[in-house]
Coordinates of N, CA and C in Angstrom, one line a residue:
X1 N 0.9 -1.2 0.0 CA 0.0 0.0 0.0 C 0.9 1.2 0.0
X2 N 0.6 2.2 -0.8 CA 1.3 3.5 -0.9 C 0.5 4.6 -0.2
X3 N 1.2 5.7 0.1 CA 0.5 6.8 0.8 C -0.9 7.2 0.2
X4 N -1.0 7.1 -1.1 CA -2.3 7.5 -1.7 C -3.4 6.5 -1.4
X5 N -3.0 5.4 -0.9 CA -4.0 4.3 -0.6 C -4.3 4.2 0.9
X6 N -3.9 5.2 1.7 CA -4.1 5.1 3.1 C -5.6 4.9 3.5
X7 N -5.8 4.1 4.6 CA -7.2 4.0 5.0 C -7.8 5.4 5.3
X8 N -9.1 5.5 5.1 CA -9.8 6.7 5.4 C -9.6 7.1 6.9
X9 N -9.4 8.4 7.1 CA -9.3 8.9 8.4 C -10.6 8.9 9.1
X10 N -10.7 8.9 10.4 CA -11.9 8.9 11.1 C -12.8 10.1 10.7
X11 N -14.1 9.9 10.9 CA -15.0 10.9 10.4 C -14.8 12.3 11.0
X12 N -14.5 12.3 12.3 CA -14.3 13.6 13.0 C -13.0 14.2 12.6
X13 N -13.0 15.5 12.1 CA -11.8 16.1 11.6 C -10.9 16.5 12.8
X14 N -9.6 16.4 12.7 CA -8.7 16.8 13.7 C -7.4 17.1 13.1
X15 N -6.4 17.6 14.0 CA -5.1 18.0 13.5 C -4.3 16.9 12.9
X16 N -4.6 15.6 13.2 CA -3.8 14.5 12.7 C -4.5 13.8 11.5
X17 N -5.6 14.4 11.0 CA -6.4 13.7 9.9 C -5.4 13.5 8.7
X18 N -5.4 12.3 8.2 CA -4.6 12.0 7.1 C -3.2 11.6 7.4
X19 N -2.8 11.6 8.7 CA -1.5 11.2 9.1 C -1.5 9.8 9.7
X20 N -0.4 9.1 9.6 CA -0.2 7.7 10.2 C 0.8 7.7 11.3
X21 N 0.4 7.1 12.4 CA 1.3 7.1 13.6 C 1.6 5.7 14.0
X22 N 2.8 5.5 14.6 CA 3.2 4.2 15.1 C 3.6 4.4 16.6
X23 N 3.1 3.7 17.5 CA 3.4 3.8 19.0 C 3.9 2.5 19.5
X24 N 5.1 2.5 20.0 CA 5.6 1.3 20.6 C 5.2 1.2 22.1
X25 N 5.0 0.0 22.6 CA 4.5 -0.2 23.9 C 3.1 0.4 23.9
X26 N 2.3 0.2 22.8 CA 1.1 0.9 22.6 C -0.1 0.2 23.2
X27 N 0.0 -0.9 23.9 CA -1.1 -1.7 24.3 C -1.5 -1.4 25.7
X28 N -0.8 -0.6 26.4 CA -1.2 -0.3 27.8 C -0.5 1.1 28.2
X29 N -1.0 1.6 29.4 CA -0.4 2.7 30.0 C -0.3 4.0 29.1
X30 N 0.9 4.6 29.1 CA 1.1 5.8 28.3 C 0.9 5.6 26.9
X31 N 1.4 4.4 26.4 CA 1.3 4.1 25.0 C -0.1 4.0 24.5
X32 N -0.9 3.3 25.2 CA -2.3 3.1 24.8 C -3.1 4.5 24.9
X33 N -2.8 5.3 25.9 CA -3.4 6.6 26.0 C -3.0 7.5 24.9
X34 N -1.8 7.4 24.5 CA -1.3 8.2 23.3 C -1.9 7.7 22.0
X35 N -1.9 6.4 21.8 CA -2.5 5.9 20.6 C -3.9 6.2 20.5
X36 N -4.7 6.1 21.5 CA -6.1 6.5 21.5 C -6.3 8.0 21.3
X37 N -5.5 8.8 21.8 CA -5.7 10.2 21.6 C -5.3 10.6 20.2
X38 N -4.3 10.1 19.6 CA -3.9 10.4 18.2 C -5.0 9.9 17.3
X39 N -5.6 8.7 17.6 CA -6.7 8.2 16.7 C -7.9 9.1 16.9
X40 N -8.2 9.6 18.1 CA -9.4 10.4 18.3 C -9.2 11.8 17.6
X41 N -8.0 12.2 17.3 CA -7.7 13.5 16.6 C -7.5 13.3 15.1
X42 N -7.8 12.1 14.6 CA -7.8 11.9 13.2 C -6.7 11.0 12.6
X43 N -5.7 10.6 13.4 CA -4.6 9.7 12.8 C -5.1 8.3 12.7
X44 N -4.5 7.6 11.8 CA -4.6 6.1 11.8 C -3.4 5.6 12.5
X45 N -3.6 4.7 13.5 CA -2.6 4.4 14.5 C -2.3 2.9 14.6
X46 N -1.0 2.5 14.5 CA -0.6 1.2 14.8 C 0.2 1.1 16.1
X47 N 0.0 0.0 16.9 CA 0.7 -0.1 18.1 C 1.6 -1.4 18.0
X48 N 2.8 -1.2 18.4 CA 3.8 -2.3 18.5 C 3.9 -2.7 20.0
X49 N 3.8 -4.0 20.3 CA 3.8 -4.4 21.6 C 4.1 -5.9 21.7
X50 N 4.7 -6.4 22.8 CA 4.9 -7.8 22.9 C 3.5 -8.5 23.1
X51 N 2.5 -7.8 23.6 CA 1.1 -8.3 23.7 C 0.2 -7.3 23.0
X52 N 0.1 -7.4 21.6 CA -0.5 -6.3 20.9 C -2.0 -6.3 20.8
X53 N -2.7 -6.6 21.9 CA -4.2 -6.6 21.9 C -4.6 -5.2 22.1
X54 N -5.2 -4.5 21.1 CA -5.6 -3.1 21.3 C -7.0 -3.0 20.8
X55 N -7.8 -2.0 21.3 CA -9.1 -1.8 20.8 C -9.2 -1.1 19.5
X56 N -10.2 -1.3 18.7 CA -10.5 -0.6 17.4 C -10.7 0.9 17.8
X57 N -10.2 1.8 16.9 CA -9.7 1.5 15.5 C -8.2 1.3 15.5
X58 N -7.5 1.1 16.6 CA -6.1 0.9 16.7 C -5.8 -0.4 16.0
X59 N -4.6 -0.5 15.4 CA -4.1 -1.7 14.8 C -2.9 -2.2 15.7
X60 N -2.9 -3.5 16.0 CA -1.8 -4.1 16.8 C -0.9 -5.0 16.1
X61 N 0.4 -4.8 16.4 CA 1.4 -5.7 15.7 C 2.4 -6.1 16.8
X62 N 2.7 -7.4 16.8 CA 3.6 -8.0 17.8 C 5.1 -7.6 17.4
X63 N 5.8 -7.1 18.4 CA 7.2 -6.8 18.3 C 7.9 -6.8 19.6
X64 N 9.1 -7.2 19.6 CA 10.0 -7.1 20.8 C 11.1 -6.1 20.4
X65 N 11.2 -5.0 21.1 CA 12.1 -3.9 20.6 C 13.5 -4.3 20.9
X66 N 13.8 -5.4 21.7 CA 15.1 -5.9 21.9 C 15.6 -6.8 20.8
X67 N 14.8 -7.1 19.8 CA 15.1 -8.0 18.7 C 14.9 -7.2 17.4
X68 N 16.1 -6.9 16.7 CA 16.1 -6.1 15.5 C 15.2 -6.7 14.4
X69 N 15.3 -8.0 14.2 CA 14.5 -8.6 13.1 C 13.0 -8.5 13.4
X70 N 12.6 -8.6 14.7 CA 11.2 -8.5 15.0 C 10.7 -7.0 14.8
X71 N 11.6 -6.1 15.1 CA 11.2 -4.7 14.9 C 11.1 -4.4 13.4
X72 N 12.0 -4.8 12.6 CA 12.0 -4.5 11.2 C 10.7 -5.1 10.5
X73 N 10.4 -6.3 10.9 CA 9.2 -6.9 10.3 C 7.9 -6.1 10.7
X74 N 7.8 -5.8 12.0 CA 6.6 -5.2 12.6 C 6.5 -3.8 12.0
X75 N 7.6 -3.0 11.9 CA 7.5 -1.6 11.4 C 7.0 -1.7 9.9
X76 N 7.6 -2.6 9.1 CA 7.2 -2.8 7.7 C 5.7 -3.2 7.6
X77 N 5.3 -4.1 8.4 CA 3.9 -4.5 8.3 C 2.9 -3.4 8.8
X78 N 3.3 -2.7 9.8 CA 2.5 -1.6 10.3 C 2.4 -0.5 9.2
X79 N 3.5 -0.1 8.6 CA 3.5 0.9 7.6 C 2.7 0.5 6.4
X80 N 2.7 -0.8 6.0 CA 1.9 -1.2 4.9 C 0.5 -1.1 5.2
X81 N 0.1 -1.5 6.4 CA -1.3 -1.3 6.8 C -1.8 0.1 6.9
X82 N -0.9 1.0 7.3 CA -1.2 2.4 7.5 C -1.1 3.2 6.2
X83 N -0.3 2.6 5.2 CA -0.1 3.3 4.0 C 1.0 4.3 4.1
X84 N 1.9 4.2 5.0 CA 3.0 5.1 5.2 C 3.2 5.4 6.7
X85 N 4.0 6.4 7.0 CA 4.3 6.7 8.4 C 4.7 8.2 8.5
X86 N 4.1 8.9 9.4 CA 4.3 10.3 9.6 C 4.8 10.5 11.1
X87 N 4.4 9.7 12.0 CA 4.6 10.0 13.4 C 5.1 8.7 14.1
X88 N 6.2 8.8 14.8 CA 6.7 7.6 15.6 C 6.8 8.1 17.0
X89 N 6.2 7.3 17.9 CA 6.2 7.5 19.3 C 7.0 6.3 19.9
X90 N 8.2 6.5 20.4 CA 9.0 5.5 21.0 C 8.7 5.5 22.5
X91 N 7.8 4.6 22.9 CA 7.3 4.6 24.2 C 7.7 3.3 25.0
X92 N 8.0 2.3 24.3 CA 8.2 1.0 25.0 C 9.4 1.1 25.9
X93 N 9.3 0.6 27.1 CA 10.4 0.6 28.1 C 10.1 -0.2 29.3
X94 N 11.1 -0.5 30.1 CA 11.0 -1.3 31.3 C 11.6 -0.5 32.4
X95 N 11.3 -0.9 33.7 CA 11.8 -0.2 34.8 C 13.0 -1.0 35.4
X96 N 13.7 -0.4 36.4 CA 14.7 -1.1 37.1 C 15.0 -0.3 38.4
X97 N 15.2 -1.0 39.5 CA 15.5 -0.4 40.8 C 16.9 -0.8 41.2
X98 N 17.5 0.0 42.1 CA 18.8 -0.3 42.7 C 19.8 0.8 42.5
X99 N 20.8 0.8 43.4 CA 21.9 1.7 43.3 C 22.9 1.2 42.2
X100 N 24.0 1.9 42.1 CA 25.0 1.4 41.1 C 25.6 0.1 41.5
X101 N 25.5 -0.3 42.7 CA 26.1 -1.6 43.2 C 25.1 -2.8 43.0
X102 N 23.8 -2.5 42.9 CA 22.9 -3.6 43.1 C 22.6 -4.5 41.9
X103 N 22.8 -4.1 40.7 CA 22.5 -4.9 39.5 C 23.7 -5.4 38.8
X104 N 23.7 -6.7 38.5 CA 24.8 -7.3 37.7 C 24.8 -6.8 36.3
X105 N 25.9 -7.0 35.6 CA 26.1 -6.6 34.2 C 24.9 -7.1 33.3
X106 N 24.4 -8.3 33.5 CA 23.4 -8.8 32.7 C 22.1 -7.9 32.8
X107 N 21.8 -7.4 34.0 CA 20.6 -6.6 34.1 C 20.8 -5.2 33.5
X108 N 22.0 -4.7 33.6 CA 22.4 -3.4 32.9 C 22.2 -3.6 31.4
X109 N 22.7 -4.7 30.9 CA 22.5 -4.9 29.4 C 21.1 -5.1 29.0
X110 N 20.3 -5.8 29.9 CA 18.9 -6.0 29.5 C 18.1 -4.8 29.5
X111 N 18.3 -3.9 30.5 CA 17.5 -2.7 30.5 C 17.9 -1.7 29.5
X112 N 19.2 -1.5 29.3 CA 19.7 -0.7 28.2 C 19.2 -1.1 26.8
X113 N 19.2 -2.5 26.7 CA 18.7 -3.0 25.4 C 17.3 -2.6 25.0
X114 N 16.5 -2.5 26.0 CA 15.1 -2.1 25.8 C 14.9 -0.6 25.7
X115 N 15.4 0.1 26.8 CA 15.1 1.5 27.0 C 15.9 2.4 26.0
X116 N 17.1 2.0 25.6 CA 17.9 2.8 24.7 C 18.0 2.2 23.3
X117 N 18.5 1.0 23.3 CA 18.7 0.4 21.9 C 17.4 0.0 21.3
X118 N 16.3 -0.2 22.1 CA 15.0 -0.4 21.5 C 14.6 0.8 20.7
X119 N 14.8 2.0 21.2 CA 14.5 3.3 20.5 C 15.4 3.4 19.2
X120 N 16.6 3.0 19.3 CA 17.5 3.0 18.2 C 16.9 2.1 17.1
X121 N 16.6 0.9 17.4 CA 16.1 -0.1 16.4 C 14.8 0.4 15.7
X122 N 13.9 0.8 16.5 CA 12.6 1.2 15.9 C 12.8 2.5 15.0
X123 N 13.5 3.4 15.5 CA 13.8 4.7 14.8 C 14.5 4.3 13.5
X124 N 15.5 3.5 13.6 CA 16.3 3.1 12.4 C 15.4 2.5 11.3
X125 N 14.5 1.6 11.8 CA 13.6 0.9 10.8 C 12.6 1.9 10.2
X126 N 12.2 2.9 11.0 CA 11.1 3.8 10.6 C 11.7 5.0 9.7
X127 N 12.9 5.3 9.8 CA 13.4 6.5 9.1 C 13.2 6.5 7.6
X128 N 13.4 5.5 6.9 CA 13.1 5.6 5.4 C 11.6 6.0 5.2
X129 N 10.7 5.5 6.0 CA 9.3 5.9 5.9 C 9.1 7.3 6.3
X130 N 9.7 7.8 7.4 CA 9.5 9.1 7.8 C 10.1 10.1 6.9
X131 N 11.1 9.8 6.2 CA 11.7 10.7 5.2 C 10.8 11.0 4.1
X132 N 9.8 10.1 3.8 CA 8.9 10.4 2.7 C 7.7 11.2 3.2
X133 N 7.6 11.6 4.5 CA 6.5 12.3 5.0 C 6.7 13.8 4.9
X134 N 5.6 14.6 4.8 CA 5.7 16.0 4.9 C 5.5 16.6 6.3
X135 N 5.2 15.7 7.2 CA 5.0 16.1 8.6 C 5.6 15.1 9.6
X136 N 6.9 14.8 9.3 CA 7.5 13.7 10.1 C 7.9 14.2 11.5
X137 N 7.5 13.4 12.5 CA 7.8 13.7 13.9 C 8.1 12.4 14.7
X138 N 9.1 12.5 15.5 CA 9.4 11.4 16.5 C 9.3 12.0 17.9
X139 N 8.6 11.3 18.8 CA 8.6 11.6 20.2 C 9.0 10.4 21.0
X140 N 10.0 10.6 21.8 CA 10.5 9.6 22.7 C 9.9 9.8 24.1
X141 N 9.5 8.7 24.8 CA 9.1 8.8 26.2 C 10.4 8.6 27.0
X142 N 10.8 9.7 27.6 CA 12.0 9.7 28.5 C 11.5 9.6 29.9
X143 N 12.1 10.5 30.8 CA 11.7 10.4 32.2 C 12.3 11.6 33.0
X144 N 11.6 12.0 34.0 CA 12.2 12.9 35.0 C 13.5 12.4 35.5
X145 N 13.7 11.1 35.5 CA 15.0 10.5 36.0 C 16.2 10.9 35.1
X146 N 15.9 11.4 33.9 CA 17.0 11.8 33.0 C 17.6 13.1 33.5
X147 N 16.8 13.9 34.3 CA 17.3 15.3 34.7 C 17.3 15.5 36.2
X148 N 16.9 14.5 37.0 CA 16.8 14.6 38.4 C 17.3 13.4 39.1
X149 N 18.2 13.5 40.0 CA 18.8 12.4 40.7 C 17.7 11.8 41.7
X150 N 17.3 10.5 41.4 CA 16.4 9.8 42.2 C 17.1 8.7 42.9
X151 N 16.8 8.5 44.2 CA 17.4 7.4 44.9 C 17.0 6.0 44.4
X152 N 17.9 5.1 44.4 CA 17.6 3.7 44.1 C 17.1 3.5 42.6
X153 N 17.6 4.4 41.7 CA 17.2 4.3 40.3 C 18.4 4.5 39.4
X154 N 19.6 4.0 39.8 CA 20.8 4.3 39.0 C 20.7 3.7 37.6
X155 N 20.3 2.5 37.5 CA 20.3 1.9 36.1 C 19.2 2.5 35.3
X156 N 18.0 2.6 35.8 CA 16.9 3.2 35.1 C 17.3 4.7 34.6
X157 N 17.8 5.4 35.6 CA 18.2 6.8 35.3 C 19.2 6.9 34.2
X158 N 20.2 6.0 34.2 CA 21.2 6.0 33.2 C 20.6 5.7 31.8
X159 N 19.7 4.8 31.7 CA 19.1 4.6 30.4 C 18.3 5.8 29.9
X160 N 17.6 6.5 30.8 CA 16.8 7.7 30.4 C 17.7 8.9 30.1
X161 N 18.8 9.0 30.9 CA 19.7 10.1 30.6 C 20.3 9.9 29.2
X162 N 20.6 8.7 28.9 CA 21.2 8.4 27.5 C 20.1 8.7 26.4
X163 N 18.8 8.4 26.8 CA 17.8 8.6 25.8 C 17.6 10.1 25.6
X164 N 17.7 10.9 26.6 CA 17.6 12.4 26.4 C 18.7 12.9 25.5
X165 N 19.9 12.4 25.7 CA 21.0 12.8 24.9 C 20.8 12.4 23.4
X166 N 20.3 11.1 23.3 CA 20.0 10.6 22.0 C 19.0 11.4 21.3
X167 N 18.0 11.8 22.0 CA 16.9 12.6 21.4 C 17.5 13.9 20.8
X168 N 18.3 14.6 21.5 CA 18.8 15.9 21.1 C 19.8 15.7 19.9
X169 N 20.6 14.6 20.0 CA 21.6 14.4 18.9 C 20.8 14.0 17.6
X170 N 19.8 13.2 17.8 CA 19.0 12.7 16.6 C 18.3 13.9 16.0
X171 N 17.8 14.8 16.8 CA 17.1 16.0 16.3 C 18.1 16.8 15.5
X172 N 19.3 16.9 15.9 CA 20.3 17.7 15.1 C 20.6 17.0 13.8
X173 N 20.7 15.6 13.8 CA 21.0 14.9 12.6 C 19.9 15.0 11.6
X174 N 18.6 15.1 12.1 CA 17.5 14.9 11.1 C 16.7 16.2 10.8
X175 N 17.1 17.3 11.4 CA 16.4 18.6 11.3 C 16.4 19.0 9.8
X176 N 17.4 18.8 9.1 CA 17.5 19.2 7.7 C 16.8 18.3 6.8
X177 N 16.4 17.1 7.3 CA 15.6 16.2 6.5 C 14.1 16.4 6.8
X178 N 13.8 17.4 7.6 CA 12.4 17.8 7.9 C 11.8 16.9 8.9
X179 N 12.6 16.2 9.7 CA 12.1 15.3 10.8 C 12.3 15.9 12.1
X180 N 11.3 16.2 12.9 CA 11.4 16.7 14.2 C 11.6 15.6 15.2
X181 N 12.4 15.8 16.2 CA 12.6 14.8 17.3 C 12.6 15.5 18.6
X182 N 11.7 15.0 19.5 CA 11.5 15.6 20.8 C 11.3 14.5 21.8
X183 N 11.2 14.8 23.1 CA 10.8 13.8 24.1 C 10.0 14.4 25.2
X184 N 9.3 13.6 25.9 CA 8.6 13.9 27.1 C 9.3 13.3 28.3
X185 N 9.3 14.0 29.4 CA 9.9 13.5 30.7 C 8.8 13.4 31.8
X186 N 8.1 12.3 31.8 CA 7.1 12.1 32.8 C 7.7 11.9 34.2
X187 N 6.9 12.3 35.2 CA 7.2 11.9 36.6 C 6.7 10.5 36.8
X188 N 6.2 10.2 38.0 CA 5.7 8.9 38.3 C 4.2 8.9 37.8
X189 N 4.0 8.0 36.8 CA 2.7 8.0 36.1 C 1.8 6.8 36.7
X190 N 0.6 7.1 36.8 CA -0.4 6.0 37.3 C -0.7 5.1 36.2
X191 N 0.1 4.1 36.1 CA 0.0 3.1 35.0 C -0.1 1.7 35.6
X192 N -0.5 0.7 34.8 CA -0.5 -0.7 35.3 C 0.9 -1.1 35.8
X193 N 2.0 -0.6 35.2 CA 3.3 -1.0 35.6 C 3.6 -0.5 37.0
X194 N 3.3 0.8 37.3 CA 3.5 1.3 38.6 C 2.5 0.6 39.6
X195 N 1.3 0.3 39.2 CA 0.5 -0.5 40.0 C 1.0 -1.8 40.5
X196 N 1.7 -2.5 39.6 CA 2.4 -3.7 39.9 C 3.5 -3.5 40.9
X197 N 4.3 -2.4 40.8 CA 5.3 -2.1 41.7 C 4.8 -1.9 43.1
X198 N 3.7 -1.1 43.1 CA 3.1 -0.8 44.4 C 2.5 -2.1 45.1
X199 N 1.9 -3.0 44.3 CA 1.4 -4.2 44.8 C 2.5 -5.1 45.5
X200 N 3.7 -5.0 44.9 CA 4.8 -5.8 45.4 C 5.5 -5.2 46.6
X201 N 5.2 -3.9 47.0 CA 5.8 -3.3 48.1 C 5.3 -3.8 49.4
X202 N 6.1 -3.7 50.5 CA 5.8 -4.2 51.8 C 4.5 -3.5 52.3
X203 N 4.4 -2.2 52.0 CA 3.3 -1.4 52.4 C 2.8 -0.6 51.2
X204 N 1.9 -1.1 50.4 CA 1.6 -0.4 49.1 C 0.9 1.0 49.4
X205 N 0.2 1.1 50.4 CA -0.5 2.4 50.7 C 0.6 3.5 51.1
X206 N 1.5 3.1 51.9 CA 2.6 4.0 52.3 C 3.5 4.3 51.1
X207 N 3.8 3.4 50.3 CA 4.6 3.6 49.1 C 3.9 4.5 48.1
X208 N 2.7 4.3 47.9 CA 1.9 5.2 47.0 C 1.9 6.7 47.5
X209 N 1.7 6.8 48.8 CA 1.7 8.1 49.4 C 3.1 8.8 49.3
X210 N 4.2 8.0 49.4 CA 5.5 8.6 49.2 C 5.7 9.0 47.8
X211 N 5.3 8.2 46.8 CA 5.4 8.6 45.4 C 4.6 9.9 45.1
X212 N 3.4 10.0 45.7 CA 2.6 11.2 45.5 C 3.2 12.4 46.1
X213 N 3.8 12.2 47.3 CA 4.3 13.4 48.0 C 5.6 14.0 47.3
X214 N 6.3 13.2 46.6 CA 7.5 13.7 46.0 C 7.2 14.6 44.8
X215 N 6.0 14.6 44.3 CA 5.6 15.4 43.2 C 4.8 16.6 43.8
X216 N 5.3 17.9 43.5 CA 4.7 19.0 44.1 C 3.1 19.1 44.0
X217 N 2.6 18.5 42.9 CA 1.1 18.5 42.8 C 0.5 17.6 43.8
X218 N 1.2 16.7 44.4 CA 0.7 15.8 45.4 C 0.0 14.6 44.9
X219 N 0.1 14.3 43.7 CA -0.5 13.2 43.1 C 0.3 12.6 41.9
X220 N 0.0 11.4 41.5 CA 0.7 10.8 40.4 C 0.2 11.4 39.1
X221 N 1.0 11.4 38.1 CA 0.6 11.9 36.8 C -0.3 10.9 36.1
X222 N -1.3 11.4 35.4 CA -2.2 10.5 34.6 C -1.6 10.2 33.3
X223 N -1.8 9.0 32.8 CA -1.2 8.6 31.5 C -1.8 9.5 30.4
X224 N -3.0 10.0 30.6 CA -3.6 10.9 29.6 C -2.9 12.2 29.5
X225 N -2.4 12.6 30.6 CA -1.7 13.9 30.7 C -0.4 13.8 29.9
X226 N 0.3 12.7 30.0 CA 1.5 12.5 29.2 C 1.2 12.4 27.7
X227 N 0.1 11.7 27.4 CA -0.4 11.6 26.0 C -0.6 12.9 25.4
X228 N -1.2 13.9 26.2 CA -1.5 15.2 25.6 C -0.2 15.9 25.2
X229 N 0.8 15.8 26.1 CA 2.1 16.4 25.7 C 2.8 15.7 24.5
X230 N 2.7 14.4 24.4 CA 3.2 13.7 23.2 C 2.5 14.2 22.0
X231 N 1.1 14.3 22.0 CA 0.4 14.7 20.9 C 0.8 16.2 20.5
X232 N 1.0 17.0 21.4 CA 1.4 18.4 21.1 C 2.7 18.4 20.4
X233 N 3.7 17.6 20.8 CA 5.0 17.6 20.1 C 4.9 16.9 18.8
X234 N 4.0 16.0 18.6 CA 3.9 15.3 17.3 C 3.1 16.1 16.3
X235 N 2.3 17.0 16.8 CA 1.4 17.7 15.9 C 2.1 18.6 14.8
X236 N 1.5 18.6 13.6 CA 2.1 19.5 12.6 C 2.0 21.0 13.0
X237 N 1.2 21.3 14.0 CA 1.2 22.6 14.5 C 2.4 23.0 15.3
X238 N 3.2 22.0 15.7 CA 4.4 22.3 16.4 C 5.7 22.2 15.5
X239 N 5.5 22.7 14.3 CA 6.6 22.6 13.3 C 7.9 23.2 13.7
X240 N 7.9 24.2 14.6 CA 9.2 24.8 15.0 C 9.8 24.2 16.2
X241 N 9.2 23.1 16.7 CA 9.7 22.5 18.0 C 10.5 21.2 17.7
X242 N 11.8 21.2 18.0 CA 12.6 20.0 17.8 C 13.8 20.1 18.8
X243 N 14.2 19.0 19.2 CA 15.3 18.9 20.2 C 14.9 19.3 21.6
X244 N 13.6 19.2 21.9 CA 13.1 19.7 23.2 C 12.6 18.6 24.1
X245 N 12.8 18.7 25.4 CA 12.3 17.8 26.4 C 11.2 18.5 27.2
X246 N 10.0 18.0 27.2 CA 8.9 18.6 27.9 C 8.6 17.8 29.2
X247 N 8.7 18.4 30.3 CA 8.5 17.8 31.6 C 7.0 17.7 31.8
X248 N 6.5 16.5 32.2 CA 5.1 16.2 32.6 C 5.2 15.5 33.9
X249 N 5.7 16.2 34.9 CA 6.1 15.6 36.2 C 5.5 16.2 37.4
X250 N 4.4 17.0 37.3 CA 3.8 17.6 38.5 C 4.8 18.6 39.2
X251 N 5.8 19.2 38.4 CA 6.7 20.1 39.0 C 7.9 19.5 39.7
X252 N 8.0 18.1 39.6 CA 9.1 17.4 40.3 C 10.5 17.9 40.0
X253 N 10.7 18.2 38.7 CA 12.1 18.6 38.3 C 12.4 20.0 38.7
X254 N 11.4 20.9 38.6 CA 11.7 22.4 38.7 C 11.3 23.0 40.0
X255 N 10.4 22.5 40.7 CA 9.8 23.2 41.8 C 10.4 22.7 43.1
X256 N 10.6 23.6 44.1 CA 11.1 23.3 45.4 C 10.2 23.9 46.4
X257 N 9.2 23.2 46.9 CA 8.3 23.8 47.8 C 8.7 23.7 49.3
X258 N 8.3 24.6 50.1 CA 8.6 24.5 51.5 C 7.8 23.3 52.1
X259 N 8.3 22.6 53.1 CA 7.4 21.6 53.7 C 6.2 22.2 54.3
X260 N 5.1 21.5 54.3 CA 3.8 22.0 54.9 C 4.0 22.1 56.4

């Protein structure tokens, strides 16, 4: 299928009407919220995930971002179904706890392979398609951990710090090709993944309260709030925005409030 044969956009007009988007980790949490929002605003959207069950009108494709062959097949299949590609949201990622002493080399390699090299693999596979777009945009899901020192998150923070640097370097490489590259830096988001972490804590109620308290707004970030920021960066209306990191963290990075 070529771009002129793209599926019809949803009936409701929106800023993404006629555009095709691909979201990794799109079957849950931030990814699903983003995919649904882009579709609601007119995009045709494919989700890549290890468990790609997604509601209509989203299209699901199985992919493991740690496997280059899997990524290339899934990106090609998704682009064929969409009739091209205009927007890539690199959202797939995994968490990790521990200080610099706590994780063996194998765990460092595993988390870096998903959180950093997974973005490399998907972007690399998508670039030939994005270069053919008149409104190409890449948005990476980074983290407040890239800019703020968090306790017990050395490995995770290292992967997200590297992703922030990769976002800016890639933006510089691709700006003259007309491809914008940005990222969002969420704080702690109320997702199924965070829910599982809380459930495994010795005192889930106290742990949730601690996570809420470290964000100046006093609550966890909603996945839909991160999706809004991603959509803003991906929109053709943001044509002058590239190489930027947008914090969606309840003020966690920038604000220093006095204790109550």
